[in-house]
mmCIF file of C-alpha atoms in Angstrom:
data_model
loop_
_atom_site.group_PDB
_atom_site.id
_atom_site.type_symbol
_atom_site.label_atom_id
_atom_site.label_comp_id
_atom_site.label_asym_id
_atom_site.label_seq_id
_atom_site.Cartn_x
_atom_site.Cartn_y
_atom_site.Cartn_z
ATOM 1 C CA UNK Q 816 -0.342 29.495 -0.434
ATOM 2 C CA UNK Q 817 1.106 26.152 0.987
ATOM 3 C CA UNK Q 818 -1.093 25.457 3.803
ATOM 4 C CA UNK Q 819 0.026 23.226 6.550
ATOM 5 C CA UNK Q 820 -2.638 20.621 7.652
ATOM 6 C CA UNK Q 821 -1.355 18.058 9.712
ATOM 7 C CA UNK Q 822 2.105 16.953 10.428
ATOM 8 C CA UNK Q 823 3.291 14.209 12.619
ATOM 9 C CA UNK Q 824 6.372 12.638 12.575
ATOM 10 C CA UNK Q 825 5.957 9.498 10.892
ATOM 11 C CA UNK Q 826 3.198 10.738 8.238
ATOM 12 C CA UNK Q 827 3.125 14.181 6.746
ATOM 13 C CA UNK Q 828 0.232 15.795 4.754
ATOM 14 C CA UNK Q 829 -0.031 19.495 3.127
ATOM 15 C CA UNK Q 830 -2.291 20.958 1.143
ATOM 16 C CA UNK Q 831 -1.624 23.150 -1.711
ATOM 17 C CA UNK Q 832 -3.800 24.446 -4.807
ATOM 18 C CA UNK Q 833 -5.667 21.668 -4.456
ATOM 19 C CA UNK Q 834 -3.076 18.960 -4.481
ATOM 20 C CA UNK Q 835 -3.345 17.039 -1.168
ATOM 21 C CA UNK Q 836 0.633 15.656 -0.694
ATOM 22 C CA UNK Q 837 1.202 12.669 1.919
ATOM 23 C CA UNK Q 838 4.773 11.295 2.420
ATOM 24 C CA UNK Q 839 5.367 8.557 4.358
ATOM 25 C CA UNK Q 840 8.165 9.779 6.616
ATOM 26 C CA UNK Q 841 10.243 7.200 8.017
ATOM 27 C CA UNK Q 842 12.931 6.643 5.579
ATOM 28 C CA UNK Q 843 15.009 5.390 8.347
ATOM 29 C CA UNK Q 844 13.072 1.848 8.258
ATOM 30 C CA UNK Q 845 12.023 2.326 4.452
ATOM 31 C CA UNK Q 846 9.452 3.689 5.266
ATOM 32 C CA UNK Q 847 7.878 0.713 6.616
ATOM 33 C CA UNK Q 848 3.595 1.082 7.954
ATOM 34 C CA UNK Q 849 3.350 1.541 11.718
ATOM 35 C CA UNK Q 850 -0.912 0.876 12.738
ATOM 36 C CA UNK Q 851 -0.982 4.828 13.036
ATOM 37 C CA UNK Q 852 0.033 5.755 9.566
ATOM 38 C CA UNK Q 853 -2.202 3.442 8.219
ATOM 39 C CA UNK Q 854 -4.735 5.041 10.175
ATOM 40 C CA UNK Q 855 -4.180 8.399 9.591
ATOM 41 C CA UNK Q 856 -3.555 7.780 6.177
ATOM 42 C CA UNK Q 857 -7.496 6.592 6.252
ATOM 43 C CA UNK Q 858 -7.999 9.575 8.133
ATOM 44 C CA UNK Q 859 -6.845 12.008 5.060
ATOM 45 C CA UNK Q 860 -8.858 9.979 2.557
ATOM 46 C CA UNK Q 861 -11.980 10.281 4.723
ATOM 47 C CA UNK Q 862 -11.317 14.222 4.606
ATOM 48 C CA UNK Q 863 -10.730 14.412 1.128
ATOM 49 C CA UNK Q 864 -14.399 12.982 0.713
ATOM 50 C CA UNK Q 865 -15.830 16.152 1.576
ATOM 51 C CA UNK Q 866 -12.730 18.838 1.841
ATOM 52 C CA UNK Q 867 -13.804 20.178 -2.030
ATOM 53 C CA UNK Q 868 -10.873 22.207 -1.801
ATOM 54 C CA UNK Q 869 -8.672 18.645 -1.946
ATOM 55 C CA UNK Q 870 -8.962 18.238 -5.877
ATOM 56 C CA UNK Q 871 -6.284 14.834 -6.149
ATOM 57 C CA UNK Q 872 -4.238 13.082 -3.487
ATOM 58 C CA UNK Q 873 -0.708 12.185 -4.348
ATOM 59 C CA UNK Q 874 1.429 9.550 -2.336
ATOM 60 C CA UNK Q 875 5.261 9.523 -1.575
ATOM 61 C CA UNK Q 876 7.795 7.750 0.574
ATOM 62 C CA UNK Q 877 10.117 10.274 1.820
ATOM 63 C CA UNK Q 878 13.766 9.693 0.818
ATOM 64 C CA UNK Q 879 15.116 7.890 -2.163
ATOM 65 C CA UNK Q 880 15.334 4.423 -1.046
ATOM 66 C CA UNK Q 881 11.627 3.539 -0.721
ATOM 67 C CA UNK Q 882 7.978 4.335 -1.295
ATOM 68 C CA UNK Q 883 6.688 1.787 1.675
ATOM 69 C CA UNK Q 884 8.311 -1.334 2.445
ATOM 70 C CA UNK Q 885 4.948 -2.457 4.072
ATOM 71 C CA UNK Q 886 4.395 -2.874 7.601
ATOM 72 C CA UNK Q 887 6.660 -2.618 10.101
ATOM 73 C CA UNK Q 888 7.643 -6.437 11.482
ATOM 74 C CA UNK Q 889 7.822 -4.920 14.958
ATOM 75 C CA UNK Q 890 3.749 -4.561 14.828
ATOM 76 C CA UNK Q 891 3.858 -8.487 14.779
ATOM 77 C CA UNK Q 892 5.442 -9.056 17.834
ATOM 78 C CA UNK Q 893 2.662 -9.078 19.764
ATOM 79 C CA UNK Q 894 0.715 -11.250 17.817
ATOM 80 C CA UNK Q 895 -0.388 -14.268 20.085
ATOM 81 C CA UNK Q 896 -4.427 -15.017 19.580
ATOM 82 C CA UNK Q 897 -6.081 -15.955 15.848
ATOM 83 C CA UNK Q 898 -8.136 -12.377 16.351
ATOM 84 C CA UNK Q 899 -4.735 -10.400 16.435
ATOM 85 C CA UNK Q 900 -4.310 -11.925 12.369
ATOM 86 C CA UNK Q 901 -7.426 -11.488 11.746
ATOM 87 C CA UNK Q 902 -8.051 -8.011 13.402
ATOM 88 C CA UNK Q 903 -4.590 -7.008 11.330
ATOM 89 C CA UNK Q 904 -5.976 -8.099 8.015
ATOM 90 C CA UNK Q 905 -9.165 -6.447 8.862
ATOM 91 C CA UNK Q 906 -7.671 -3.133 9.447
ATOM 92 C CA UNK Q 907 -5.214 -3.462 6.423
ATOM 93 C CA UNK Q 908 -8.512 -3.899 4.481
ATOM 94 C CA UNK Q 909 -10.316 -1.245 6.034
ATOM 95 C CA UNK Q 910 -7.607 1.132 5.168
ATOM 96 C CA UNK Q 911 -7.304 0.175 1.740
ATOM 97 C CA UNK Q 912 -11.110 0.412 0.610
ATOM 98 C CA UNK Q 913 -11.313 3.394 2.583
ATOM 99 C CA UNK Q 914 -8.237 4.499 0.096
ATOM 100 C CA UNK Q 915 -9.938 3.069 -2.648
ATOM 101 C CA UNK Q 916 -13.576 4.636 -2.777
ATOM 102 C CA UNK Q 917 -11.827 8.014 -1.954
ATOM 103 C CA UNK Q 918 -13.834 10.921 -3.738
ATOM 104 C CA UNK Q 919 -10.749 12.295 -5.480
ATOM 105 C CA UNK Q 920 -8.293 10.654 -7.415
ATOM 106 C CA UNK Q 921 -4.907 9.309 -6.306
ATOM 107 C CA UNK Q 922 -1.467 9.095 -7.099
ATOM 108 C CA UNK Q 923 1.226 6.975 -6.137
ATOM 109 C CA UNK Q 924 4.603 8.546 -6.818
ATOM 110 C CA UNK Q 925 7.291 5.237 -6.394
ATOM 111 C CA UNK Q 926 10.602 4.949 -6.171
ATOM 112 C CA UNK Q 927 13.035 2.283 -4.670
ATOM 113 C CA UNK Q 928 11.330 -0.834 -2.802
ATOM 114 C CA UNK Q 929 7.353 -0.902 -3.160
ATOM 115 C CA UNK Q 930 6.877 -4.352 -1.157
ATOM 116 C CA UNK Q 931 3.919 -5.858 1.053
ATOM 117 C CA UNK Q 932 1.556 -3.409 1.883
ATOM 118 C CA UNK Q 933 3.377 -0.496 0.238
ATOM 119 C CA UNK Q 934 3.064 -2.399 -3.238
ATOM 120 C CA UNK Q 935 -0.542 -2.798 -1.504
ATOM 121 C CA UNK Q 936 -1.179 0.496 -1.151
ATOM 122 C CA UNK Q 937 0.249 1.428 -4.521
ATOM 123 C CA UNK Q 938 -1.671 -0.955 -6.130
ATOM 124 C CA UNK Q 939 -4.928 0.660 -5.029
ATOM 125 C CA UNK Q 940 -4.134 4.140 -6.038
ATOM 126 C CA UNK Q 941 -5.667 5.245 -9.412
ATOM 127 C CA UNK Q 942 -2.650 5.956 -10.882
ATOM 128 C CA UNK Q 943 1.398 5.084 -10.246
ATOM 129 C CA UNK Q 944 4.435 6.659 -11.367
ATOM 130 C CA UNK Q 945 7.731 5.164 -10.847
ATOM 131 C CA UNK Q 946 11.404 5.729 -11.379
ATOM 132 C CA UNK Q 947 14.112 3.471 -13.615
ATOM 133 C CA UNK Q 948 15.146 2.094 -9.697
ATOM 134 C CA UNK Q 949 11.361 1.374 -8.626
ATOM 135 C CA UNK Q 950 10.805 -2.429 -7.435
ATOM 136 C CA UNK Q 951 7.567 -3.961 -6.879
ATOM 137 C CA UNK Q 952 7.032 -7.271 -5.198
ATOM 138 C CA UNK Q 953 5.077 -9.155 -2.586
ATOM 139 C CA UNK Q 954 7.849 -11.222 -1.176
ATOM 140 C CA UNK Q 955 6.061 -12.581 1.698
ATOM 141 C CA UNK Q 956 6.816 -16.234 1.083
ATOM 142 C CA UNK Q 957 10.037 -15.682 1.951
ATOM 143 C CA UNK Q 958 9.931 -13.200 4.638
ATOM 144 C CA UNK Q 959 6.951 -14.000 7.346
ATOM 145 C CA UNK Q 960 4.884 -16.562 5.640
ATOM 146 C CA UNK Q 961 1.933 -14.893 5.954
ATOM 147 C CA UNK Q 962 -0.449 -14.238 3.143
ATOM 148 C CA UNK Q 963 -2.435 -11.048 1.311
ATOM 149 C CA UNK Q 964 -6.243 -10.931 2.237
ATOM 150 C CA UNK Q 965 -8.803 -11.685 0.346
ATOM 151 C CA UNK Q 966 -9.146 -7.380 -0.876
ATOM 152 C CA UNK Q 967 -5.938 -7.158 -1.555
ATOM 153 C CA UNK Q 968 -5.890 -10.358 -3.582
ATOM 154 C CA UNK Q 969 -9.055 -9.380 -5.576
ATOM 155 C CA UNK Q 970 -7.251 -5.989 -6.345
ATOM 156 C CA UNK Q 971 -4.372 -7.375 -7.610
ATOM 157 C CA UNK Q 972 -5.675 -10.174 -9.614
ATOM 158 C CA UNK Q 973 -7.978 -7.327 -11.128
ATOM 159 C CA UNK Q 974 -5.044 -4.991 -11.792
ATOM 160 C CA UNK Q 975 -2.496 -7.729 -13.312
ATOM 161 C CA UNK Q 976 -5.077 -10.918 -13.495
ATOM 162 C CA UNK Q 977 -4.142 -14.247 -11.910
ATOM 163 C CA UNK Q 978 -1.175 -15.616 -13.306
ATOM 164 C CA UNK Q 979 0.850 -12.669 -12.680
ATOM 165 C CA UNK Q 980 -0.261 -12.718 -8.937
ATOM 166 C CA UNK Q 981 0.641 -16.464 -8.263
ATOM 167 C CA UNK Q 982 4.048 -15.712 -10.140
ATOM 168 C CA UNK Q 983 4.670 -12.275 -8.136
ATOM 169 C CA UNK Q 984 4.084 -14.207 -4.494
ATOM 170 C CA UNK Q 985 5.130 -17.806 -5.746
ATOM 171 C CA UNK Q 986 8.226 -16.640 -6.363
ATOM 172 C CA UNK Q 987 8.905 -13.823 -4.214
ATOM 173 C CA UNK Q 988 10.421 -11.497 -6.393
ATOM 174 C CA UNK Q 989 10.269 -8.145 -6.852
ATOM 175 C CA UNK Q 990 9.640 -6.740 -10.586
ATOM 176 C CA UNK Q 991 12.132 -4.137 -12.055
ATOM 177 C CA UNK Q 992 10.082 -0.925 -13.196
ATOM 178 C CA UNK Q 993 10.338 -2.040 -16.952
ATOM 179 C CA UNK Q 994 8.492 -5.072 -16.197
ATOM 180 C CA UNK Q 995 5.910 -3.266 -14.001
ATOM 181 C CA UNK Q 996 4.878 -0.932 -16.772
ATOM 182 C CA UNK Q 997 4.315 -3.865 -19.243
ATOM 183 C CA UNK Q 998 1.974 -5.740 -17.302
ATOM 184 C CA UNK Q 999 -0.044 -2.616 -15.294
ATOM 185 C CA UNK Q 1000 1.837 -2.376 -12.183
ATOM 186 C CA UNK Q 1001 3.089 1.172 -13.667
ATOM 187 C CA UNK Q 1002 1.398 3.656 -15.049
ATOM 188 C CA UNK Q 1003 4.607 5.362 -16.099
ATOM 189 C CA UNK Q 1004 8.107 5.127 -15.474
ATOM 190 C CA UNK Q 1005 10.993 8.406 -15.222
ATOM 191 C CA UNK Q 1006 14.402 8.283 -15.114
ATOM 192 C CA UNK Q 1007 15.173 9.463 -11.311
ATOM 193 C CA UNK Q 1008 13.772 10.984 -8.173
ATOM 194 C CA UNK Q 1009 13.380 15.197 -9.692
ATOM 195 C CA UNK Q 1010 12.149 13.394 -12.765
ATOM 196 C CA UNK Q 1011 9.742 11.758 -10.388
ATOM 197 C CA UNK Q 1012 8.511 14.849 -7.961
ATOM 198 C CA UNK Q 1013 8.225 16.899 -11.544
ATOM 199 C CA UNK Q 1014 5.838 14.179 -13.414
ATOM 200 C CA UNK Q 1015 3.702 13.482 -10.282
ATOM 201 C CA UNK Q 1016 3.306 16.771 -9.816
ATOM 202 C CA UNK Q 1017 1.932 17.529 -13.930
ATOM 203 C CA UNK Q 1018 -0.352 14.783 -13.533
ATOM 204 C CA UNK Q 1019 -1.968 15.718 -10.466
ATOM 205 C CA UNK Q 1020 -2.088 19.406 -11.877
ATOM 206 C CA UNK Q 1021 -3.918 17.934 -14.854
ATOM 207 C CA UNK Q 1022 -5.975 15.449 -13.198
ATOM 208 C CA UNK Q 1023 -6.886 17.995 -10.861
ATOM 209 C CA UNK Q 1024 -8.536 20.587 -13.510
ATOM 210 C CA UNK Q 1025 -10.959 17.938 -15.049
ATOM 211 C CA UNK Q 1026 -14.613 17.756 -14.306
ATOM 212 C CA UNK Q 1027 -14.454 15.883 -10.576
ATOM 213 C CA UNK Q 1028 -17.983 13.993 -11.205
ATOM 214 C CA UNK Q 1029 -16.594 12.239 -14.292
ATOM 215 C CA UNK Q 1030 -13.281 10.907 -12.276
ATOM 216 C CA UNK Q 1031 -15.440 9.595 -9.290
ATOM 217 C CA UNK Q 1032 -18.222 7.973 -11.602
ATOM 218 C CA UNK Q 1033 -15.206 6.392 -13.418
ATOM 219 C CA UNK Q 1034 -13.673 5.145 -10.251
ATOM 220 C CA UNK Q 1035 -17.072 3.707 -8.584
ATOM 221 C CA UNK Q 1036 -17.777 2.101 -12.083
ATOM 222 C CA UNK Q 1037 -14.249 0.146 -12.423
ATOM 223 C CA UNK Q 1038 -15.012 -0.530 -8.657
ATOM 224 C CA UNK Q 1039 -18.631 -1.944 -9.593
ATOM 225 C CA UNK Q 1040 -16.811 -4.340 -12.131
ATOM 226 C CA UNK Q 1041 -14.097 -5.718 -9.526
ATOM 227 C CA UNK Q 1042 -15.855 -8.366 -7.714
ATOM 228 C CA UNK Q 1043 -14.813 -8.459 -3.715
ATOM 229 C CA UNK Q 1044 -15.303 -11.417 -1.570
ATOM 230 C CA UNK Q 1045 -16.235 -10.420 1.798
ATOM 231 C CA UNK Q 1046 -14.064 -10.768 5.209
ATOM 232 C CA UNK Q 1047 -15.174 -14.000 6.229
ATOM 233 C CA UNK Q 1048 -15.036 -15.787 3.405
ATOM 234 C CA UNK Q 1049 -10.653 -15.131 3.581
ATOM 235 C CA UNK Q 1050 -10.348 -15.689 7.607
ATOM 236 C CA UNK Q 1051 -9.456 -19.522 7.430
ATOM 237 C CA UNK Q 1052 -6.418 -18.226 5.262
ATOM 238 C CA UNK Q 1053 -5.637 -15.761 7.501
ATOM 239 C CA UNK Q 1054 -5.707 -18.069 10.373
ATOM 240 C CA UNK Q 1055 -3.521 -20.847 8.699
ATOM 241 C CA UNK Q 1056 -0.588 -18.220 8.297
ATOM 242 C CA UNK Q 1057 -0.677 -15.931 11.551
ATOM 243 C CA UNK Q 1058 -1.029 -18.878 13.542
ATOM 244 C CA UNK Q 1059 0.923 -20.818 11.782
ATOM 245 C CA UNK Q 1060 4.697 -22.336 13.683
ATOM 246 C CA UNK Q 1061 5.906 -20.909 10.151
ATOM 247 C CA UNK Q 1062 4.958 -17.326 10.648
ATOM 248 C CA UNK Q 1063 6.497 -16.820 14.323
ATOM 249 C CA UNK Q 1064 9.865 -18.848 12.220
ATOM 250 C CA UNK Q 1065 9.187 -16.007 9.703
ATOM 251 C CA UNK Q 1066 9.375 -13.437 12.178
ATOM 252 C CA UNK Q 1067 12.008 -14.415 13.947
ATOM 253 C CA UNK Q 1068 14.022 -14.813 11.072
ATOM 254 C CA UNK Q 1069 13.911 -11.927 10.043
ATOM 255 C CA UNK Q 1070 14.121 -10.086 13.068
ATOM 256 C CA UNK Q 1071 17.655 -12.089 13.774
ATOM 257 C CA UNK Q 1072 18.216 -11.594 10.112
ATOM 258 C CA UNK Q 1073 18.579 -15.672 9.284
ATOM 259 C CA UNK Q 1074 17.110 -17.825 6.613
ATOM 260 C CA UNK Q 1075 13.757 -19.337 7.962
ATOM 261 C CA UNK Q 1076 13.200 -22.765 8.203
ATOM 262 C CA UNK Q 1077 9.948 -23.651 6.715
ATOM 263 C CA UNK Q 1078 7.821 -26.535 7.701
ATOM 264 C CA UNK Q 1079 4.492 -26.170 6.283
ATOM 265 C CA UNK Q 1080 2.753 -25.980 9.593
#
């Protein structure tokens, strides 16, 4: 039986034979992060570390256009002090690791535009499954001119290793789901959206009958190998971006849809 265990607007969640489903529900803005999803989205991973009747979590962007297309630029608005960027980053981390050390194992299902901290989030999920149309990018050198933390920097490099990163954000592009398979980005790619809701679905069925202790030893071991650099050590990067004359051109640029006009400081 389907059971119903939290809905709200923007995020949904339901649980069912085990299978814990979130969809990001705002396909109106891509599906872009408001501070509350990512929140409650920490909120369901914290559950499913002692809910035993959660088995495997499996991620979604509602619609067809988009998984996530990270945050939303209208949380930036308000930025005005250095401890708004860094208390941002923070949280984004928080989140993340909190999404990362979950007990059970996780699933992004992708399709469309996977960008910022969408491709963030995907990239910390055990295992992602795209579609032919899926696009993966971190084009934030174009957009705000802000920068990844240090977490999400360490994950990626770990994921794809370090040349791939400084190509992905050096150039701003966003990599076509044939390319994302090749270099670990993917897990697996399907031709369309029922191809997509059909795979996710076997693999979290599968995933979900094997012995739970050997998936969460697995995941703390990789973990164990990944080294992480801790908050402090990435807040003068932070700081150069957020309070940067570039990131407020960034975000008004994009908010009056214009090219920015970068000027290094």
């Amino acid at each position: 039986m389907n059971q119903q265990l939290a809905e709200q607007e923007d995020l949904l969640f339901t649980l069912d034979d085990g299978i814990g489903r979130i969809v990001f529900n705002r396909p109106q803005a891509r599906n872009a992060f408001t501070f509350e999803m990512y929140e409650r989205l920490a909120e369901i991973c914290d559950r499913a570390n002692t809910d035993r009747a959660i088995k495997v979590l499996v991620l979604r962007g509602a619609g067809d256009k988009a998984f996530a297309a990270g945050t939303d630029i209208n949380q930036f608005r308000a930025f005005e002090t250095p401890q708004d960027g860094i208390a941002y980053e923070r949280r984004i981390d928080r989140v993340l690791t909190t999404l990362e050390q979950c007990r059970v194992p996780t699933i992004a299902a992708i399709t469309g535009a996977c960008t910022g901290g969408g491709a963030a989030i995907a990239a910390t999920c055990d295992l992602r499954v795209g579609t032919a149309n899926t696009r993966i990018g971190f084009p934030i050198a174009r957009t705000l001119g802000n920068c990844l933390s240090m977490s999400s920097i360490s994950r990626l490099t770990a994921l794809i290793g370090p040349a791939r990163v400084k190509d992905l954000i050096f150039t701003a592009r966003l990599v076509g789901a044939e390319e994302a398979a090749s270099v670990g980005l993917l897990t697996e790619v399907v031709d369309d959206l029922a191809a997509l809701d059909k795979r996710a679905d076997e693999v979290a069925r599968l995933v979900a009958s094997h012995a739970p202790l050997t998936l969460s030893a697995t995941k703390h071991a990789v973990a164990r190998l990944q080294k992480r650099l801790t908050q402090d050590e990435g807040e003068d990067l932070i700081l150069m971006c957020y309070m940067s004359r570039d990131f407020r051109e960034g975000l008004d640029a994009f908010l009056t849809k214009r090219a920015p006009q970068w000027r290094g400081e």
